[in-house]
Coordinates of C-alpha atoms in Angstrom, one line a residue:
Chain A
M987 CA 130.3 -155.5 -73.5
R988 CA 127.2 -157.1 -72.2
A989 CA 126.0 -159.2 -75.0
S990 CA 122.7 -160.1 -73.3
L991 CA 121.7 -156.5 -73.3
V992 CA 120.4 -156.8 -76.9
N993 CA 117.4 -158.8 -75.9
Q994 CA 116.7 -156.9 -72.7
L995 CA 113.8 -154.7 -72.4
R996 CA 113.3 -151.0 -71.6
V997 CA 109.7 -150.3 -70.5
L998 CA 108.2 -146.8 -70.9
V999 CA 105.3 -145.8 -68.7
P1000 CA 103.5 -142.5 -69.5
V1001 CA 101.7 -141.0 -66.5
K1002 CA 99.4 -138.1 -66.1
R1003 CA 98.9 -135.6 -63.2
T1004 CA 95.1 -135.3 -62.7
I1005 CA 92.8 -134.0 -60.1
D1006 CA 92.6 -136.6 -57.3
Y1007 CA 89.9 -139.1 -57.9
A1008 CA 88.2 -138.4 -54.6
V1009 CA 87.9 -134.7 -55.1
K1010 CA 84.4 -133.5 -55.9
I1011 CA 85.1 -131.2 -58.7
R1012 CA 83.6 -127.7 -59.2
V1013 CA 83.0 -125.9 -62.4
A1014 CA 85.2 -122.8 -62.6
S1015 CA 83.5 -119.4 -62.4
D1016 CA 84.5 -118.6 -66.0
G1017 CA 82.6 -121.6 -67.3
K1018 CA 85.5 -122.8 -69.3
G1019 CA 87.0 -125.4 -67.0
V1020 CA 87.0 -126.8 -63.5
D1021 CA 88.4 -125.3 -60.3
Q1022 CA 92.1 -126.3 -60.2
N1023 CA 92.8 -125.3 -56.6
V1024 CA 92.4 -128.8 -55.4
K1025 CA 94.5 -131.9 -54.7
F1026 CA 96.2 -133.5 -57.7
S1027 CA 97.7 -136.9 -57.9
M1028 CA 98.7 -139.6 -60.4
N1029 CA 95.9 -140.8 -62.6
P1030 CA 94.8 -144.1 -61.0
F1031 CA 95.1 -146.1 -64.1
D1032 CA 98.7 -144.9 -64.5
E1033 CA 99.5 -146.1 -61.0
I1034 CA 98.4 -149.5 -62.2
A1035 CA 100.7 -149.1 -65.3
V1036 CA 103.7 -148.3 -63.1
E1037 CA 102.9 -151.1 -60.8
E1038 CA 102.7 -153.6 -63.7
A1039 CA 106.2 -152.5 -65.0
V1040 CA 107.7 -152.9 -61.6
R1041 CA 106.1 -156.3 -61.1
L1042 CA 107.4 -157.4 -64.5
R1043 CA 110.9 -156.6 -63.3
E1044 CA 110.4 -158.4 -60.0
K1045 CA 109.1 -161.4 -61.9
Y1046 CA 111.7 -161.5 -64.7
K1047 CA 114.6 -159.8 -62.9
D1048 CA 117.3 -159.0 -65.4
A1049 CA 115.0 -159.2 -68.4
I1050 CA 114.0 -155.6 -67.8
T1051 CA 116.9 -153.1 -68.0
K1052 CA 115.1 -149.9 -67.2
I1053 CA 111.6 -148.5 -66.4
T1054 CA 111.3 -145.0 -67.6
V1055 CA 108.3 -142.9 -66.6
V1056 CA 107.3 -139.9 -68.7
S1057 CA 104.8 -137.2 -68.3
V1058 CA 103.7 -134.1 -70.2
G1059 CA 102.4 -131.2 -68.1
P1060 CA 103.1 -128.0 -66.2
P1061 CA 106.0 -127.8 -63.7
K1062 CA 104.0 -129.5 -60.9
T1063 CA 103.9 -132.6 -62.9
A1064 CA 107.3 -133.4 -61.5
D1065 CA 105.6 -134.5 -58.3
V1066 CA 103.8 -137.3 -60.1
L1067 CA 107.0 -138.5 -61.7
R1068 CA 108.7 -138.6 -58.3
T1069 CA 105.9 -140.7 -57.0
A1070 CA 106.4 -143.2 -59.9
L1071 CA 110.1 -143.2 -59.2
A1072 CA 109.4 -144.0 -55.6
M1073 CA 107.2 -146.9 -56.7
G1074 CA 110.2 -148.4 -58.5
A1075 CA 110.7 -146.7 -61.8
D1076 CA 114.4 -146.0 -62.7
D1077 CA 114.3 -142.7 -64.4
A1078 CA 111.9 -140.0 -65.4
I1079 CA 111.3 -137.7 -68.4
H1080 CA 109.3 -134.5 -67.9
V1081 CA 108.0 -132.8 -71.0
E1082 CA 107.3 -129.4 -69.5
V1083 CA 104.5 -127.2 -70.9
P1084 CA 103.6 -123.8 -69.6
D1085 CA 101.4 -123.6 -66.5
K1086 CA 98.1 -122.8 -68.3
A1087 CA 96.8 -126.3 -68.6
A1088 CA 93.5 -125.5 -67.2
A1089 CA 92.7 -122.9 -69.9
N1090 CA 94.1 -124.9 -72.7
P1091 CA 94.6 -128.6 -71.9
L1092 CA 96.7 -130.7 -74.3
E1093 CA 94.5 -133.1 -76.2
P1094 CA 95.4 -136.9 -76.5
L1095 CA 96.4 -136.4 -80.1
G1096 CA 99.0 -133.8 -79.1
V1097 CA 100.2 -135.9 -76.1
S1098 CA 100.6 -139.0 -78.3
K1099 CA 102.7 -137.1 -80.8
I1100 CA 104.9 -135.9 -77.9
L1101 CA 105.2 -139.5 -76.6
N1102 CA 106.0 -140.6 -80.1
E1103 CA 109.0 -138.2 -80.1
I1104 CA 109.9 -139.3 -76.6
V1105 CA 110.0 -143.0 -77.7
K1106 CA 112.5 -142.0 -80.4
K1107 CA 114.5 -139.8 -78.1
A1108 CA 114.7 -142.5 -75.4
G1109 CA 115.7 -144.9 -78.1
E1110 CA 118.8 -142.9 -78.8
E1111 CA 120.3 -144.2 -75.5
E1112 CA 118.3 -147.4 -75.3
E1113 CA 115.4 -148.7 -77.4
V1114 CA 111.9 -148.9 -75.8
G1115 CA 110.5 -152.4 -76.1
L1116 CA 107.2 -152.1 -74.2
I1117 CA 104.9 -149.2 -73.3
I1118 CA 102.4 -149.6 -70.5
M1119 CA 99.9 -146.8 -69.8
G1120 CA 96.5 -146.2 -68.2
K1121 CA 93.3 -146.9 -70.2
Q1122 CA 92.0 -143.4 -69.6
A1123 CA 92.6 -140.4 -67.6
I1124 CA 89.9 -139.6 -65.1
D1125 CA 89.8 -135.9 -66.0
D1126 CA 89.1 -135.8 -69.7
D1127 CA 87.8 -139.5 -69.8
A1128 CA 88.9 -139.6 -73.4
S1129 CA 90.6 -143.1 -73.5
Q1130 CA 92.6 -142.3 -76.6
T1131 CA 96.3 -141.7 -76.0
G1132 CA 97.5 -145.3 -75.9
Q1133 CA 95.7 -146.2 -79.0
M1134 CA 96.9 -143.0 -80.8
L1135 CA 100.5 -143.6 -79.8
A1136 CA 100.3 -147.2 -81.0
G1137 CA 98.9 -146.0 -84.3
L1138 CA 101.7 -143.4 -84.7
L1139 CA 104.4 -145.9 -83.9
N1140 CA 102.6 -148.6 -85.9
W1141 CA 103.0 -151.0 -83.0
P1142 CA 100.3 -153.5 -81.9
Q1143 CA 98.1 -152.4 -79.1
A1144 CA 96.4 -154.3 -76.3
T1145 CA 93.9 -152.1 -74.6
Y1146 CA 92.0 -152.6 -71.3
A1147 CA 94.3 -155.2 -70.1
S1148 CA 93.6 -157.2 -67.0
K1149 CA 96.4 -159.7 -67.4
L1150 CA 99.8 -159.8 -69.2
E1151 CA 101.6 -163.1 -69.7
F1152 CA 104.7 -164.2 -71.7
P1153 CA 103.8 -167.8 -72.6
S1154 CA 107.2 -168.5 -74.3
G1155 CA 109.3 -167.5 -71.3
K1156 CA 110.4 -163.9 -70.6
P1157 CA 109.8 -160.5 -72.0
E1158 CA 112.4 -159.8 -74.6
K1159 CA 112.5 -158.2 -78.0
G1160 CA 110.2 -160.1 -80.4
A1161 CA 108.8 -162.3 -77.6
E1162 CA 105.1 -163.3 -77.8
A1163 CA 102.8 -161.7 -75.2
Q1164 CA 99.3 -162.9 -74.3
V1165 CA 97.0 -160.2 -73.0
T1166 CA 93.6 -160.7 -71.5
R1167 CA 91.4 -157.7 -72.2
E1168 CA 88.2 -156.4 -70.6
I1169 CA 85.6 -156.2 -73.3
D1170 CA 81.8 -155.6 -73.3
G1171 CA 80.2 -158.7 -71.8
G1172 CA 83.4 -160.5 -70.7
L1173 CA 87.0 -161.1 -71.5
G1174 CA 89.0 -161.2 -74.8
I1175 CA 92.4 -162.8 -75.2
V1176 CA 94.8 -161.6 -77.8
K1177 CA 98.4 -162.5 -78.7
T1178 CA 101.0 -160.1 -79.9
K1179 CA 104.7 -159.5 -80.1
L1180 CA 107.0 -157.0 -78.4
P1181 CA 107.2 -154.1 -78.9
F1182 CA 103.6 -153.1 -78.3
V1183 CA 101.5 -150.6 -76.3
M1184 CA 99.3 -151.9 -73.5
T1185 CA 96.7 -149.9 -71.6
T1186 CA 95.7 -151.0 -68.2
D1187 CA 92.3 -151.7 -66.7
L1188 CA 91.5 -151.6 -63.0
R1189 CA 91.7 -155.4 -62.7
L1190 CA 95.4 -155.7 -63.8
N1191 CA 96.8 -155.2 -60.3
E1192 CA 96.7 -153.4 -57.0
P1193 CA 99.3 -150.6 -57.0
R1194 CA 101.7 -150.4 -54.1
Y1195 CA 102.3 -147.4 -51.8
A1196 CA 105.7 -145.8 -52.0
S1197 CA 107.6 -146.3 -48.7
L1198 CA 109.4 -143.4 -47.1
P1199 CA 112.9 -144.7 -47.8
N1200 CA 111.9 -145.2 -51.5
I1201 CA 110.5 -141.6 -51.6
M1202 CA 113.9 -140.4 -50.3
K1203 CA 115.8 -142.6 -52.9
A1204 CA 113.5 -141.3 -55.7
K1205 CA 114.9 -137.8 -55.2
K1206 CA 118.3 -139.0 -56.5
K1207 CA 117.1 -140.9 -59.5
P1208 CA 117.8 -139.5 -63.0
F1209 CA 115.3 -136.9 -64.1
K1210 CA 115.3 -135.3 -67.6
K1211 CA 113.4 -132.3 -68.7
F1212 CA 112.4 -131.4 -72.2
T1213 CA 110.3 -128.6 -73.7
L1214 CA 108.3 -128.9 -76.8
K1215 CA 110.9 -126.7 -78.5
D1216 CA 113.6 -129.3 -77.6
L1217 CA 111.5 -132.0 -79.2
G1218 CA 110.9 -129.9 -82.3
L1219 CA 107.2 -130.0 -81.7
E1220 CA 106.6 -126.3 -80.7
D1221 CA 104.6 -125.5 -83.8
Q1222 CA 103.0 -128.9 -84.3
I1223 CA 101.1 -129.4 -81.1
K1224 CA 98.2 -127.1 -81.6
P1225 CA 94.8 -127.6 -80.0
R1226 CA 92.1 -128.7 -82.4
Q1227 CA 89.3 -128.2 -80.0
E1228 CA 88.0 -125.0 -78.5
I1229 CA 86.2 -125.4 -75.2
L1230 CA 83.2 -123.2 -75.6
K1231 CA 81.6 -124.0 -72.2
V1232 CA 81.9 -126.3 -69.2
A1233 CA 78.8 -126.6 -67.1
E1234 CA 77.4 -128.5 -64.2
P1235 CA 75.4 -131.6 -65.1
P1236 CA 71.7 -131.2 -64.5
K1237 CA 71.0 -131.7 -60.8
R1238 CA 68.8 -134.7 -59.8
Q1239 CA 65.8 -134.1 -57.6
G1240 CA 67.0 -136.8 -55.2
G1241 CA 66.9 -137.2 -51.5
A1242 CA 63.3 -138.3 -51.0
K1243 CA 63.1 -141.1 -48.6
V1244 CA 60.3 -143.6 -48.0
E1245 CA 59.4 -145.2 -44.6
N1246 CA 59.0 -148.8 -45.6
V1247 CA 58.9 -151.4 -48.4
D1248 CA 55.1 -150.9 -48.9
E1249 CA 55.6 -147.2 -49.5
L1250 CA 58.4 -147.9 -51.9
I1251 CA 56.3 -150.3 -53.9
S1252 CA 53.3 -148.0 -54.1
K1253 CA 55.5 -145.0 -55.2
L1254 CA 57.1 -147.2 -57.8
K1255 CA 53.7 -148.3 -59.1
E1256 CA 52.5 -144.7 -59.1
A1257 CA 55.5 -143.8 -61.3
G1258 CA 54.8 -146.7 -63.5
R1259 CA 58.2 -148.3 -63.0
I1260 CA 56.9 -151.6 -61.8
Chain B
M1433 CA 93.8 -149.0 -103.2
I1434 CA 90.2 -149.0 -102.1
A1435 CA 87.7 -150.4 -104.6
T1436 CA 88.0 -148.7 -107.9
T1437 CA 84.2 -148.8 -108.3
M1438 CA 83.9 -146.1 -105.6
L1439 CA 83.0 -142.8 -107.2
P1440 CA 84.8 -139.7 -106.1
R1441 CA 82.7 -137.9 -103.6
V1442 CA 82.3 -134.9 -105.8
A1443 CA 80.4 -136.8 -108.3
L1444 CA 78.2 -138.4 -105.7
R1445 CA 77.5 -135.0 -104.2
S1446 CA 76.4 -133.3 -107.5
A1447 CA 74.2 -136.3 -108.3
C1448 CA 72.6 -136.1 -104.9
T1449 CA 71.9 -132.4 -105.1
A1450 CA 70.3 -132.9 -108.5
C1451 CA 68.0 -135.6 -107.3
T1452 CA 67.0 -133.6 -104.3
A1453 CA 66.1 -130.6 -106.4
R1454 CA 64.2 -132.7 -108.8
T1455 CA 62.0 -134.4 -106.3
A1456 CA 61.8 -131.3 -104.2
L1457 CA 62.1 -133.3 -101.0
P1458 CA 62.8 -131.3 -97.9
L1459 CA 66.4 -131.7 -96.9
R1460 CA 66.6 -133.5 -93.6
R1461 CA 69.0 -131.3 -91.7
G1462 CA 69.7 -131.1 -88.0
F1463 CA 70.9 -127.6 -87.8
T1464 CA 69.5 -124.5 -89.5
T1465 CA 72.9 -122.8 -89.5
S1466 CA 74.7 -125.6 -91.3
R1467 CA 75.5 -125.3 -95.0
V1468 CA 73.8 -127.7 -97.3
D1469 CA 75.8 -130.9 -97.9
L1470 CA 78.6 -130.0 -95.5
A1471 CA 78.3 -133.2 -93.4
N1472 CA 79.3 -136.4 -95.1
T1473 CA 79.4 -139.1 -92.5
L1474 CA 80.8 -142.5 -92.3
I1475 CA 79.5 -144.7 -89.5
F1476 CA 81.3 -147.9 -88.5
L1477 CA 78.6 -150.4 -87.7
E1478 CA 79.7 -152.7 -84.9
H1479 CA 78.1 -156.0 -84.9
K1480 CA 78.5 -159.4 -83.2
K1481 CA 77.5 -162.4 -85.3
G1482 CA 75.3 -160.1 -87.4
N1483 CA 73.6 -158.3 -84.5
F1484 CA 74.3 -154.6 -84.3
A1485 CA 75.6 -153.3 -81.1
A1486 CA 73.0 -151.1 -79.3
A1487 CA 75.4 -148.2 -79.2
T1488 CA 76.0 -148.4 -82.9
L1489 CA 72.3 -147.8 -83.5
S1490 CA 72.5 -144.8 -81.2
A1491 CA 75.5 -143.5 -83.1
L1492 CA 73.4 -143.8 -86.2
T1493 CA 70.8 -141.5 -84.6
A1494 CA 73.5 -139.0 -83.8
A1495 CA 74.8 -139.2 -87.3
Q1496 CA 71.3 -138.5 -88.7
K1497 CA 71.2 -135.3 -86.6
L1498 CA 74.2 -134.1 -88.5
G1499 CA 72.2 -134.1 -91.8
G1500 CA 74.0 -134.8 -95.0
D1501 CA 74.7 -138.2 -96.4
I1502 CA 75.5 -141.1 -94.2
D1503 CA 77.4 -144.2 -95.5
A1504 CA 78.1 -147.2 -93.3
L1505 CA 81.1 -149.5 -93.0
V1506 CA 80.6 -153.1 -92.0
V1507 CA 83.4 -155.5 -91.7
A1508 CA 83.3 -159.3 -91.3
D1509 CA 84.9 -162.5 -92.5
E1510 CA 84.2 -163.8 -96.0
A1511 CA 81.4 -166.1 -94.8
S1512 CA 79.1 -163.7 -93.1
A1513 CA 79.9 -160.3 -94.8
S1514 CA 77.1 -160.3 -97.3
Q1515 CA 74.5 -161.2 -94.7
V1516 CA 75.5 -158.4 -92.4
A1517 CA 75.7 -156.0 -95.2
E1518 CA 72.1 -156.9 -96.3
K1519 CA 71.0 -156.3 -92.7
A1520 CA 72.9 -152.9 -92.6
A1521 CA 71.2 -151.8 -95.9
K1522 CA 67.9 -151.9 -94.1
L1523 CA 69.0 -149.4 -91.4
P1524 CA 67.2 -146.1 -92.0
G1525 CA 68.9 -143.1 -93.5
L1526 CA 71.9 -144.8 -95.0
K1527 CA 72.9 -144.0 -98.5
K1528 CA 75.5 -146.7 -99.1
V1529 CA 76.8 -149.6 -97.1
L1530 CA 80.5 -150.3 -97.7
V1531 CA 81.5 -153.9 -96.9
A1532 CA 85.0 -155.1 -96.3
K1533 CA 85.6 -158.8 -95.9
H1534 CA 88.7 -160.5 -94.6
A1535 CA 89.3 -163.3 -92.1
D1536 CA 91.1 -160.7 -89.9
F1537 CA 88.1 -158.4 -89.8
A1538 CA 85.9 -160.8 -87.8
N1539 CA 87.2 -159.9 -84.4
N1540 CA 87.3 -156.1 -84.6
L1541 CA 91.1 -155.8 -84.0
S1542 CA 92.3 -152.3 -84.3
E1543 CA 95.5 -152.8 -86.3
P1544 CA 93.9 -154.0 -89.5
L1545 CA 90.7 -151.8 -89.1
A1546 CA 92.2 -148.4 -88.3
P1547 CA 94.1 -148.2 -91.6
L1548 CA 91.0 -149.4 -93.5
I1549 CA 89.0 -146.6 -91.9
K1550 CA 91.7 -144.1 -92.8
Q1551 CA 91.7 -145.2 -96.4
I1552 CA 88.0 -145.1 -96.8
V1553 CA 87.7 -141.7 -95.2
E1554 CA 90.4 -140.2 -97.3
S1555 CA 89.3 -141.6 -100.6
N1556 CA 85.7 -140.5 -100.1
S1557 CA 86.3 -137.2 -98.3
Y1558 CA 84.1 -137.9 -95.4
T1559 CA 83.8 -135.0 -93.0
H1560 CA 82.6 -137.1 -90.0
V1561 CA 83.3 -140.6 -88.8
C1562 CA 81.6 -142.1 -85.9
T1563 CA 80.7 -145.2 -84.0
G1564 CA 79.4 -146.2 -80.5
H1565 CA 81.6 -145.6 -77.4
T1566 CA 81.9 -149.3 -76.8
A1567 CA 85.0 -151.5 -76.0
V1568 CA 85.4 -152.0 -79.8
G1569 CA 84.9 -148.3 -80.7
R1570 CA 87.2 -147.1 -78.0
D1571 CA 89.9 -149.5 -79.2
I1572 CA 89.8 -148.9 -82.9
F1573 CA 88.7 -145.2 -83.3
P1574 CA 91.6 -143.4 -81.5
R1575 CA 94.1 -145.4 -83.6
A1576 CA 92.2 -144.4 -86.8
A1577 CA 91.9 -140.8 -85.6
A1578 CA 95.7 -140.6 -85.1
L1579 CA 96.3 -142.0 -88.6
L1580 CA 93.9 -139.3 -89.9
D1581 CA 95.6 -136.7 -87.7
S1582 CA 92.3 -135.9 -86.1
S1583 CA 91.7 -135.1 -82.4
Q1584 CA 88.9 -137.5 -81.5
I1585 CA 85.9 -136.5 -79.5
S1586 CA 85.0 -139.4 -77.2
D1587 CA 81.6 -140.4 -75.8
I1588 CA 79.5 -137.5 -77.0
I1589 CA 76.1 -137.0 -75.4
G1590 CA 75.0 -134.2 -77.6
L1591 CA 75.5 -132.4 -80.9
E1592 CA 75.1 -128.7 -81.3
G1593 CA 76.2 -128.3 -84.9
E1594 CA 78.4 -130.0 -87.3
D1595 CA 81.5 -129.1 -85.4
T1596 CA 80.2 -128.6 -81.9
F1597 CA 79.9 -131.6 -79.5
V1598 CA 78.8 -132.1 -75.9
R1599 CA 80.6 -134.6 -73.7
P1600 CA 80.9 -135.4 -70.1
I1601 CA 84.3 -135.0 -68.3
Y1602 CA 85.5 -135.7 -64.8
A1603 CA 83.3 -138.8 -64.4
G1604 CA 80.2 -136.9 -65.6
N1605 CA 80.6 -134.2 -63.0
A1606 CA 81.0 -131.6 -65.7
I1607 CA 79.7 -131.3 -69.2
A1608 CA 81.9 -129.7 -71.8
T1609 CA 80.8 -128.2 -75.0
L1610 CA 83.6 -128.0 -77.6
K1611 CA 84.2 -126.9 -81.1
S1612 CA 86.4 -129.0 -83.3
S1613 CA 88.5 -127.5 -86.1
D1614 CA 89.6 -130.8 -87.5
K1615 CA 89.0 -131.4 -91.2
V1616 CA 87.6 -134.9 -90.3
K1617 CA 85.6 -135.1 -87.1
V1618 CA 86.2 -138.5 -85.5
F1619 CA 83.8 -139.1 -82.6
T1620 CA 82.3 -141.9 -80.5
V1621 CA 78.7 -141.8 -79.2
R1622 CA 77.4 -142.7 -75.8
G1623 CA 74.7 -145.3 -76.4
T1624 CA 72.4 -144.1 -73.7
A1625 CA 72.4 -140.5 -74.9
F1626 CA 70.7 -141.1 -78.2
D1627 CA 67.7 -143.3 -79.0
A1628 CA 68.6 -146.4 -81.0
A1629 CA 67.8 -146.1 -84.7
A1630 CA 65.2 -148.5 -86.1
Q1631 CA 66.5 -151.5 -87.9
E1632 CA 64.0 -151.4 -90.8
G1633 CA 62.9 -149.0 -93.4
G1634 CA 66.1 -148.2 -95.2
S1635 CA 67.2 -149.3 -98.6
A1636 CA 70.9 -148.5 -99.0
T1637 CA 73.0 -149.8 -101.8
T1638 CA 75.9 -152.1 -100.9
E1639 CA 79.4 -152.0 -102.3
E1640 CA 82.4 -154.0 -101.6
V1641 CA 85.6 -152.3 -100.4
K1642 CA 88.9 -154.1 -101.1
P1643 CA 91.7 -153.0 -98.9
D1644 CA 95.0 -153.7 -100.5
S1645 CA 96.8 -154.6 -97.4
V1646 CA 95.6 -156.0 -94.1
E1647 CA 98.0 -155.5 -91.2
S1648 CA 97.4 -157.9 -88.4
L1649 CA 99.9 -157.2 -85.6
T1650 CA 97.8 -158.9 -83.0
Q1651 CA 96.1 -162.2 -83.1
F1652 CA 92.7 -163.0 -81.7
V1653 CA 92.8 -166.0 -79.4
E1654 CA 89.4 -166.3 -77.7
E1655 CA 86.6 -164.5 -76.1
K1656 CA 85.0 -165.5 -72.8
V1657 CA 81.7 -163.8 -72.7
S1658 CA 79.6 -164.2 -69.6
E1659 CA 76.5 -166.2 -70.5
S1660 CA 73.3 -164.8 -69.2
S1661 CA 69.6 -165.3 -69.9
R1662 CA 68.9 -161.9 -68.3
P1663 CA 68.5 -158.7 -70.3
D1664 CA 71.8 -157.0 -71.4
L1665 CA 73.0 -154.6 -68.8
A1666 CA 73.9 -151.8 -71.3
T1667 CA 70.3 -151.7 -72.7
A1668 CA 68.0 -153.1 -70.1
P1669 CA 65.1 -150.9 -69.1
R1670 CA 65.5 -152.0 -65.5
V1671 CA 68.7 -152.8 -63.5
V1672 CA 69.1 -154.2 -60.0
S1673 CA 72.6 -153.6 -58.7
G1674 CA 74.4 -154.9 -55.6
G1675 CA 77.4 -153.5 -53.7
R1676 CA 79.8 -154.3 -51.0
A1677 CA 77.1 -154.8 -48.4
L1678 CA 76.2 -158.0 -50.0
K1679 CA 79.2 -159.5 -48.3
S1680 CA 79.5 -162.7 -50.5
A1681 CA 78.9 -164.1 -54.0
D1682 CA 76.3 -166.4 -52.5
N1683 CA 74.3 -163.4 -51.1
F1684 CA 74.5 -161.8 -54.5
V1685 CA 72.9 -164.9 -56.0
K1686 CA 70.4 -165.1 -53.2
Y1687 CA 69.3 -161.5 -52.8
I1688 CA 70.1 -159.6 -56.1
E1689 CA 69.4 -162.1 -58.8
P1690 CA 65.8 -163.1 -57.7
L1691 CA 64.8 -159.5 -57.4
A1692 CA 66.3 -158.8 -60.8
D1693 CA 64.4 -161.7 -62.3
S1694 CA 61.1 -160.7 -60.7
L1695 CA 61.5 -157.2 -62.3
N1696 CA 62.8 -158.7 -65.6
A1697 CA 65.9 -156.6 -64.9
A1698 CA 69.6 -156.9 -65.7
V1699 CA 72.0 -157.4 -62.8
G1700 CA 74.7 -154.8 -62.1
A1701 CA 77.3 -154.3 -59.5
S1702 CA 79.5 -151.7 -57.9
R1703 CA 83.3 -151.9 -58.2
A1704 CA 83.6 -153.0 -54.6
A1705 CA 81.3 -156.0 -55.3
V1706 CA 83.3 -156.9 -58.4
D1707 CA 86.7 -156.5 -56.8
A1708 CA 85.6 -158.7 -53.9
G1709 CA 84.5 -161.3 -56.4
Y1710 CA 80.8 -161.2 -55.6
A1711 CA 79.9 -160.4 -59.2
D1712 CA 81.5 -160.7 -62.7
N1713 CA 83.6 -157.8 -64.0
A1714 CA 81.3 -157.4 -67.0
L1715 CA 78.5 -156.3 -64.5
Q1716 CA 80.3 -153.3 -63.2
V1717 CA 78.4 -150.0 -63.4
G1718 CA 80.5 -146.8 -63.2
Q1719 CA 83.1 -144.5 -64.8
T1720 CA 85.3 -147.5 -65.6
G1721 CA 82.5 -150.1 -66.2
K1722 CA 79.2 -149.7 -68.0
I1723 CA 77.5 -146.4 -68.3
I1724 CA 73.8 -147.0 -68.3
A1725 CA 70.5 -145.0 -68.1
P1726 CA 67.7 -147.5 -67.5
E1727 CA 64.1 -146.5 -66.6
L1728 CA 64.6 -148.0 -63.1
Y1729 CA 67.9 -148.5 -61.3
V1730 CA 67.8 -150.2 -57.9
A1731 CA 71.0 -149.8 -55.9
I1732 CA 71.2 -152.2 -53.1
G1733 CA 74.0 -151.9 -50.5
I1734 CA 75.8 -149.4 -52.7
S1735 CA 77.2 -146.3 -51.0
G1736 CA 77.3 -144.2 -54.2
A1737 CA 80.9 -143.2 -54.8
I1738 CA 81.5 -140.5 -57.5
Q1739 CA 82.8 -143.2 -59.9
H1740 CA 79.7 -145.4 -59.4
L1741 CA 77.3 -142.4 -59.9
A1742 CA 79.1 -141.7 -63.2
G1743 CA 77.7 -144.9 -64.5
M1744 CA 74.0 -144.6 -63.5
K1745 CA 73.0 -141.1 -62.6
D1746 CA 71.1 -140.6 -65.8
S1747 CA 68.7 -143.4 -64.9
K1748 CA 65.0 -142.2 -65.0
T1749 CA 64.2 -143.4 -61.5
I1750 CA 66.8 -144.4 -58.9
V1751 CA 65.9 -146.5 -55.9
A1752 CA 68.4 -146.9 -53.1
I1753 CA 68.3 -149.4 -50.3
N1754 CA 71.0 -148.8 -47.7
K1755 CA 71.5 -149.1 -44.0
D1756 CA 73.5 -145.9 -43.8
A1757 CA 71.1 -142.9 -43.9
D1758 CA 74.1 -140.6 -44.8
A1759 CA 75.2 -142.7 -47.8
P1760 CA 75.8 -140.4 -50.8
I1761 CA 73.5 -142.6 -53.0
F1762 CA 70.5 -141.0 -51.2
Q1763 CA 71.5 -137.6 -52.7
V1764 CA 70.6 -138.9 -56.1
A1765 CA 68.0 -141.5 -55.3
D1766 CA 64.4 -140.6 -56.2
L1767 CA 63.2 -143.1 -53.6
G1768 CA 65.5 -144.1 -50.7
L1769 CA 64.8 -146.7 -48.1
V1770 CA 67.0 -146.7 -45.1
A1771 CA 66.9 -150.4 -44.1
D1772 CA 68.9 -153.5 -43.8
L1773 CA 69.0 -155.1 -47.2
Y1774 CA 68.8 -158.6 -45.7
E1775 CA 65.3 -157.8 -44.5
A1776 CA 64.1 -155.2 -47.0
V1777 CA 65.0 -157.2 -50.2
P1778 CA 63.2 -160.4 -49.3
E1779 CA 60.2 -158.3 -48.2
L1780 CA 60.3 -156.3 -51.5
L1781 CA 60.6 -159.5 -53.5
E1782 CA 57.6 -161.1 -51.7
K1783 CA 55.4 -158.0 -52.1
I1784 CA 56.2 -157.5 -55.7
K1785 CA 55.1 -161.1 -56.5

């Protein structure tokens, strides 16, 4: 019986498989989505979340018992979870949904309800004490899931975090955390107590690359799969929004070049901009 | 319990219909297809020390397009609440200003405010709830939406009906039009997509709302807001932005700032410049920074990555100064100058003066 386990922390990191940030997306021919035959990878903000969890353990060693990554998505989402395991997470949970995500993507509300169930499910073996997730996914740009999950759990939230500290010592149940947040015009500092939901901003850290040996090791790490039926959510996660149309943004008439500064100034004056 | 003085919405509705009929005023409705009195909107008015956020005023314009009644919610600490409420009552098109005061409301923390919004929406049967898509709105609204079991629509740039919204996805590289089937439509509004409402001309009544419990799970410590005498980046009509090619914070001060000052412009920066420490985080323009649409945007030493373009490509006129003639920024720039910024910027500054 390890008595110290009571105060130790399990960290949950939800991640999302999105179209790679460098891909120039194209609107699909049916006008209801975007072309999905492109490179996918882990949402960049979620990489930052995984990195932060791994750094917490490196910094506080035995304070963190387990880093669990979770993702909701079609079968290929497993790749993204493997990447997170290779970065240093311990186990993965894949909530698998049928492969028609492009036609009918899950909305943040649905995902937060699923994550809410996963927090309960994971708690059956070991309670989750901290959730770290990206501030937004670069596909739907919604920036909602972390806040929604915190609301459903009735946990505190610290969004757009660029720094996480534990002034009283180490991260353990009930410990105070200080989070620096990126707000309009500068930074805001808040204090809260574990457990809470934190969403990551770009400035939080620089995610590591997974090394080849770690990629190999990741293949052996525990990997659980659930369906919505397993979670008892089959009938509850219904889309609330119907996508009527997805269109290209209006094209800019760009590309005109000027020869020199004088021409630039005269054109700007002509346009009434200076 | 919310204030007992609040009338059930049904009573308000019938009173309103009666007065409209009596005075035979034309109903101000955004959409001909909508049913009369369907929209019943609550707008959360974000303010800082009594000054309304620019995006909040744009959200009010969006709310006005919905037609129907609009009430506003303002929150503040005890000391300043009545003053802010008075200011809010002058905003055009508001029927009623609901004021909630509590020491914990002063810093816009989501934990006490999301339940407050839920309570007010439910006890008044609002059909729409909106605010600006700012750091504050993005923090509070999804939490409130989850409590209301509503699938939020973030950062809208257009309205095509009471349930049909237009919003950018994939860093603005696609525009989605979607129809919400939620009972309560919770949405945030992109500030640059709607004109800011005037701050005069209205005469709303004010009414205090008393939340019976205030849950403060987080505690505000402090804010470090960058002090600047320049125009606010989010709303400035002109912006001069610098990128990686500036090479140092000193060069940023030496080349970008004087040009910005001579044009009476705000200063912006690319992520590369911010990451390298040349400029403050708060100046970042892009998908993950500020999204702006000034009259004039001058991009200096910025290559024009997708994520940067997401934050500025709705600017009226884009000027790019870059050494690399193949830089993607030239594909969106109205006026492009292929030149070394260290020569072109001083020359530009000299000749503008």
